[in-house]
Backbone as JSON, one array per atom type, in Angstrom:
{
  "sequence": "XXXXXXXXXXXXXXXXXXXXXXXXXXXXXXXXXXXXXXXXXXXXXXXXXXXXXXXXXXXXXXXXXXXXXXXXXXXXXXXX",
  "N": [[-7.75, 19.11, 15.05], [-9.43, 19.51, 12.02], [-12.32, 21.48, 11.51], [-15.62, 22.21, 10.39], [-17.27, 25.27, 9.92], [-20.52, 25.81, 10.93], [-21.97, 27.99, 10.13], [-20.72, 28.8, 7.87], [-20.74, 26.52, 6.27], [-23.45, 25.08, 5.59], [-25.35, 22.16, 6.53], [-26.57, 21.11, 4.3], [-25.01, 21.72, 2.16], [-23.19, 20.49, -0.48], [-20.17, 18.65, -1.18], [-18.04, 19.92, -3.55], [-16.34, 18.81, -6.36], [-13.19, 19.29, -7.89], [-11.2, 18.68, -10.61], [-7.81, 18.74, -10.62], [-5.71, 17.78, -12.09], [-4.83, 14.84, -14.02], [-4.53, 13.04, -11.93], [-5.25, 14.14, -9.51], [-7.71, 15.38, -7.33], [-9.74, 17.9, -5.93], [-11.58, 18.56, -3.06], [-14.2, 20.74, -2.25], [-16.0, 22.99, -0.16], [-18.13, 25.44, -0.65], [-16.06, 28.18, -1.04], [-13.93, 27.14, 0.28], [-11.19, 24.9, 0.49], [-11.42, 21.58, 1.32], [-10.22, 19.06, 1.27], [-8.04, 16.69, -0.47], [-7.87, 14.24, -3.09], [-5.59, 11.97, -4.26], [-4.01, 10.05, -6.83], [-1.93, 7.29, -6.94], [-0.44, 4.42, -6.54], [-2.73, 3.72, -5.38], [-5.83, 5.32, -4.38], [-5.58, 8.19, -2.44], [-6.71, 9.93, 0.37], [-6.6, 13.14, 1.74], [-7.04, 15.5, 4.3], [-6.99, 19.1, 4.37], [-5.33, 19.9, 6.45], [-3.94, 17.61, 6.96], [-5.06, 15.99, 8.92], [-6.65, 13.74, 8.63], [-6.36, 10.73, 6.89], [-6.86, 8.51, 4.19], [-6.96, 5.4, 2.4], [-7.75, 4.01, -0.69], [-9.26, 1.83, -3.17], [-10.76, 2.77, -5.2], [-11.8, 5.74, -6.91], [-14.33, 6.69, -6.32], [-14.89, 5.66, -3.72], [-12.93, 6.96, -2.25], [-13.66, 9.66, -2.55], [-16.14, 9.46, -1.3], [-15.38, 9.02, 1.37], [-14.34, 11.54, 2.17], [-16.62, 13.13, 1.76], [-18.37, 11.96, 3.63], [-17.06, 12.66, 5.98], [-17.45, 15.43, 5.94], [-20.25, 15.52, 6.28], [-20.39, 14.39, 8.85], [-19.05, 16.32, 10.35], [-20.94, 18.31, 10.22], [-22.86, 17.56, 12.0], [-25.78, 16.01, 13.59], [-28.81, 15.76, 11.63], [-30.99, 18.57, 11.72], [-34.08, 18.82, 13.45], [-37.3, 19.43, 12.12]],
  "CA": [[-8.62, 18.53, 14.06], [-10.15, 20.47, 11.19], [-13.77, 21.44, 11.66], [-16.34, 23.11, 9.5], [-18.16, 26.22, 10.58], [-21.89, 25.57, 10.48], [-22.48, 29.18, 9.47], [-20.1, 28.86, 6.56], [-21.03, 25.31, 5.51], [-24.65, 24.44, 6.08], [-25.31, 20.71, 6.34], [-27.09, 20.74, 2.99], [-24.04, 22.05, 1.13], [-22.45, 19.31, -0.95], [-18.78, 18.83, -1.57], [-17.85, 20.12, -4.99], [-15.05, 18.23, -6.75], [-12.49, 19.94, -8.97], [-10.04, 17.91, -11.08], [-6.66, 19.62, -10.82], [-4.99, 17.13, -13.18], [-5.29, 13.46, -14.22], [-4.34, 12.23, -10.72], [-5.53, 14.93, -8.3], [-9.03, 15.98, -7.22], [-9.84, 18.74, -4.75], [-12.93, 18.69, -2.53], [-14.45, 22.09, -1.74], [-17.31, 23.42, 0.35], [-18.08, 26.86, -0.95], [-14.74, 28.54, -1.57], [-12.9, 26.5, 1.1], [-10.69, 23.58, 0.14], [-11.56, 20.68, 2.46], [-9.21, 18.02, 1.16], [-7.7, 16.24, -1.81], [-7.68, 12.82, -3.4], [-4.54, 11.81, -5.26], [-3.85, 8.67, -7.26], [-0.61, 6.73, -7.21], [-0.77, 3.0, -6.63], [-4.12, 3.7, -4.89], [-6.37, 6.66, -4.14], [-5.25, 8.63, -1.09], [-7.48, 11.08, 0.82], [-5.93, 14.01, 2.73], [-7.65, 16.78, 4.65], [-6.03, 20.17, 4.12], [-4.34, 19.96, 7.54], [-3.42, 16.24, 7.11], [-5.61, 15.39, 10.13], [-7.25, 12.47, 8.28], [-5.87, 10.15, 5.65], [-7.48, 7.24, 3.85], [-6.43, 4.73, 1.22], [-8.87, 3.36, -1.35], [-9.01, 1.22, -4.47], [-11.55, 3.46, -6.22], [-11.99, 7.18, -6.72], [-15.64, 6.89, -5.69], [-14.83, 5.43, -2.28], [-12.1, 8.02, -1.68], [-14.51, 10.85, -2.46], [-17.18, 9.2, -0.29], [-14.8, 9.22, 2.7], [-14.28, 12.97, 2.46], [-18.0, 13.61, 1.86], [-18.9, 11.49, 4.92], [-16.43, 13.47, 7.03], [-18.14, 16.72, 5.93], [-21.56, 15.31, 6.92], [-20.15, 14.14, 10.28], [-18.72, 17.62, 10.95], [-22.15, 19.11, 10.26], [-23.67, 17.11, 13.12], [-27.03, 15.34, 13.22], [-29.78, 16.64, 10.94], [-31.88, 19.29, 12.63], [-35.47, 18.42, 13.33], [-38.17, 20.53, 11.69]],
  "C": [[-9.34, 19.65, 13.31], [-11.63, 20.36, 11.47], [-14.38, 22.47, 10.73], [-17.21, 24.04, 10.32], [-19.56, 26.02, 10.04], [-22.49, 26.81, 9.82], [-21.91, 29.31, 8.07], [-20.52, 27.7, 5.67], [-22.28, 24.65, 6.04], [-24.65, 22.96, 5.71], [-25.81, 20.27, 4.98], [-26.09, 21.03, 1.87], [-23.21, 20.82, 0.78], [-20.99, 19.67, -1.21], [-18.74, 18.94, -3.08], [-16.45, 19.64, -5.33], [-14.48, 18.94, -7.97], [-11.29, 19.08, -9.34], [-8.91, 18.89, -11.36], [-5.77, 19.1, -11.95], [-5.51, 15.69, -13.27], [-5.26, 12.61, -12.96], [-4.69, 12.95, -9.42], [-6.9, 15.58, -8.39], [-9.1, 16.74, -5.91], [-11.31, 18.83, -4.34], [-13.1, 20.06, -1.9], [-15.86, 22.2, -1.2], [-17.29, 24.94, 0.22], [-16.74, 27.18, -1.57], [-13.6, 27.88, -0.79], [-12.51, 25.13, 0.56], [-10.74, 22.72, 1.4], [-10.48, 19.61, 2.45], [-8.95, 17.66, -0.28], [-7.69, 14.73, -1.88], [-6.62, 12.78, -4.49], [-4.42, 10.33, -5.61], [-2.4, 8.36, -7.55], [-0.84, 5.25, -7.47], [-2.18, 2.74, -6.11], [-4.56, 5.13, -4.67], [-6.16, 7.02, -2.67], [-6.03, 9.91, -0.78], [-6.66, 11.83, 1.87], [-6.84, 15.19, 3.03], [-6.59, 17.85, 4.45], [-4.98, 20.27, 5.23], [-3.73, 18.59, 7.84], [-3.9, 15.55, 8.38], [-6.18, 14.0, 9.85], [-6.64, 12.01, 6.97], [-6.61, 8.85, 5.42], [-6.9, 6.71, 2.56], [-7.54, 3.89, 0.62], [-8.45, 2.78, -2.69], [-9.85, 1.86, -5.57], [-11.67, 4.94, -5.87], [-13.3, 7.45, -5.98], [-15.59, 6.69, -4.18], [-13.96, 6.48, -1.58], [-12.91, 9.3, -1.52], [-15.58, 10.67, -1.38], [-16.64, 9.39, 1.12], [-14.79, 10.69, 3.07], [-15.68, 13.55, 2.61], [-18.65, 13.18, 3.17], [-18.32, 12.3, 6.06], [-17.12, 14.84, 7.11], [-19.5, 16.59, 6.6], [-21.39, 15.11, 8.42], [-19.84, 15.45, 10.99], [-19.95, 18.5, 11.1], [-23.05, 18.73, 11.42], [-24.95, 16.45, 12.65], [-27.97, 16.3, 12.51], [-30.69, 17.32, 11.95], [-33.31, 18.85, 12.38], [-36.32, 19.63, 12.99], [-39.25, 20.81, 12.7]]
}
């Protein structure tokens, strides 16, 4: 399973989305590619190592799945 390094990707770092073309979006944390969303008959989410896949009817929900995975990998918020 892919995991994020907490030293490389602090929990406050958001996923940055880059449109590669009309049907492909790449999610990045810093300079690392985390996953992609592609559109065919529906929006498909893939992690870079194909560990997780999701199928969605909207781009927003596909992106939300990958963003939620990044937050989950970061662990619970630290207490001040």
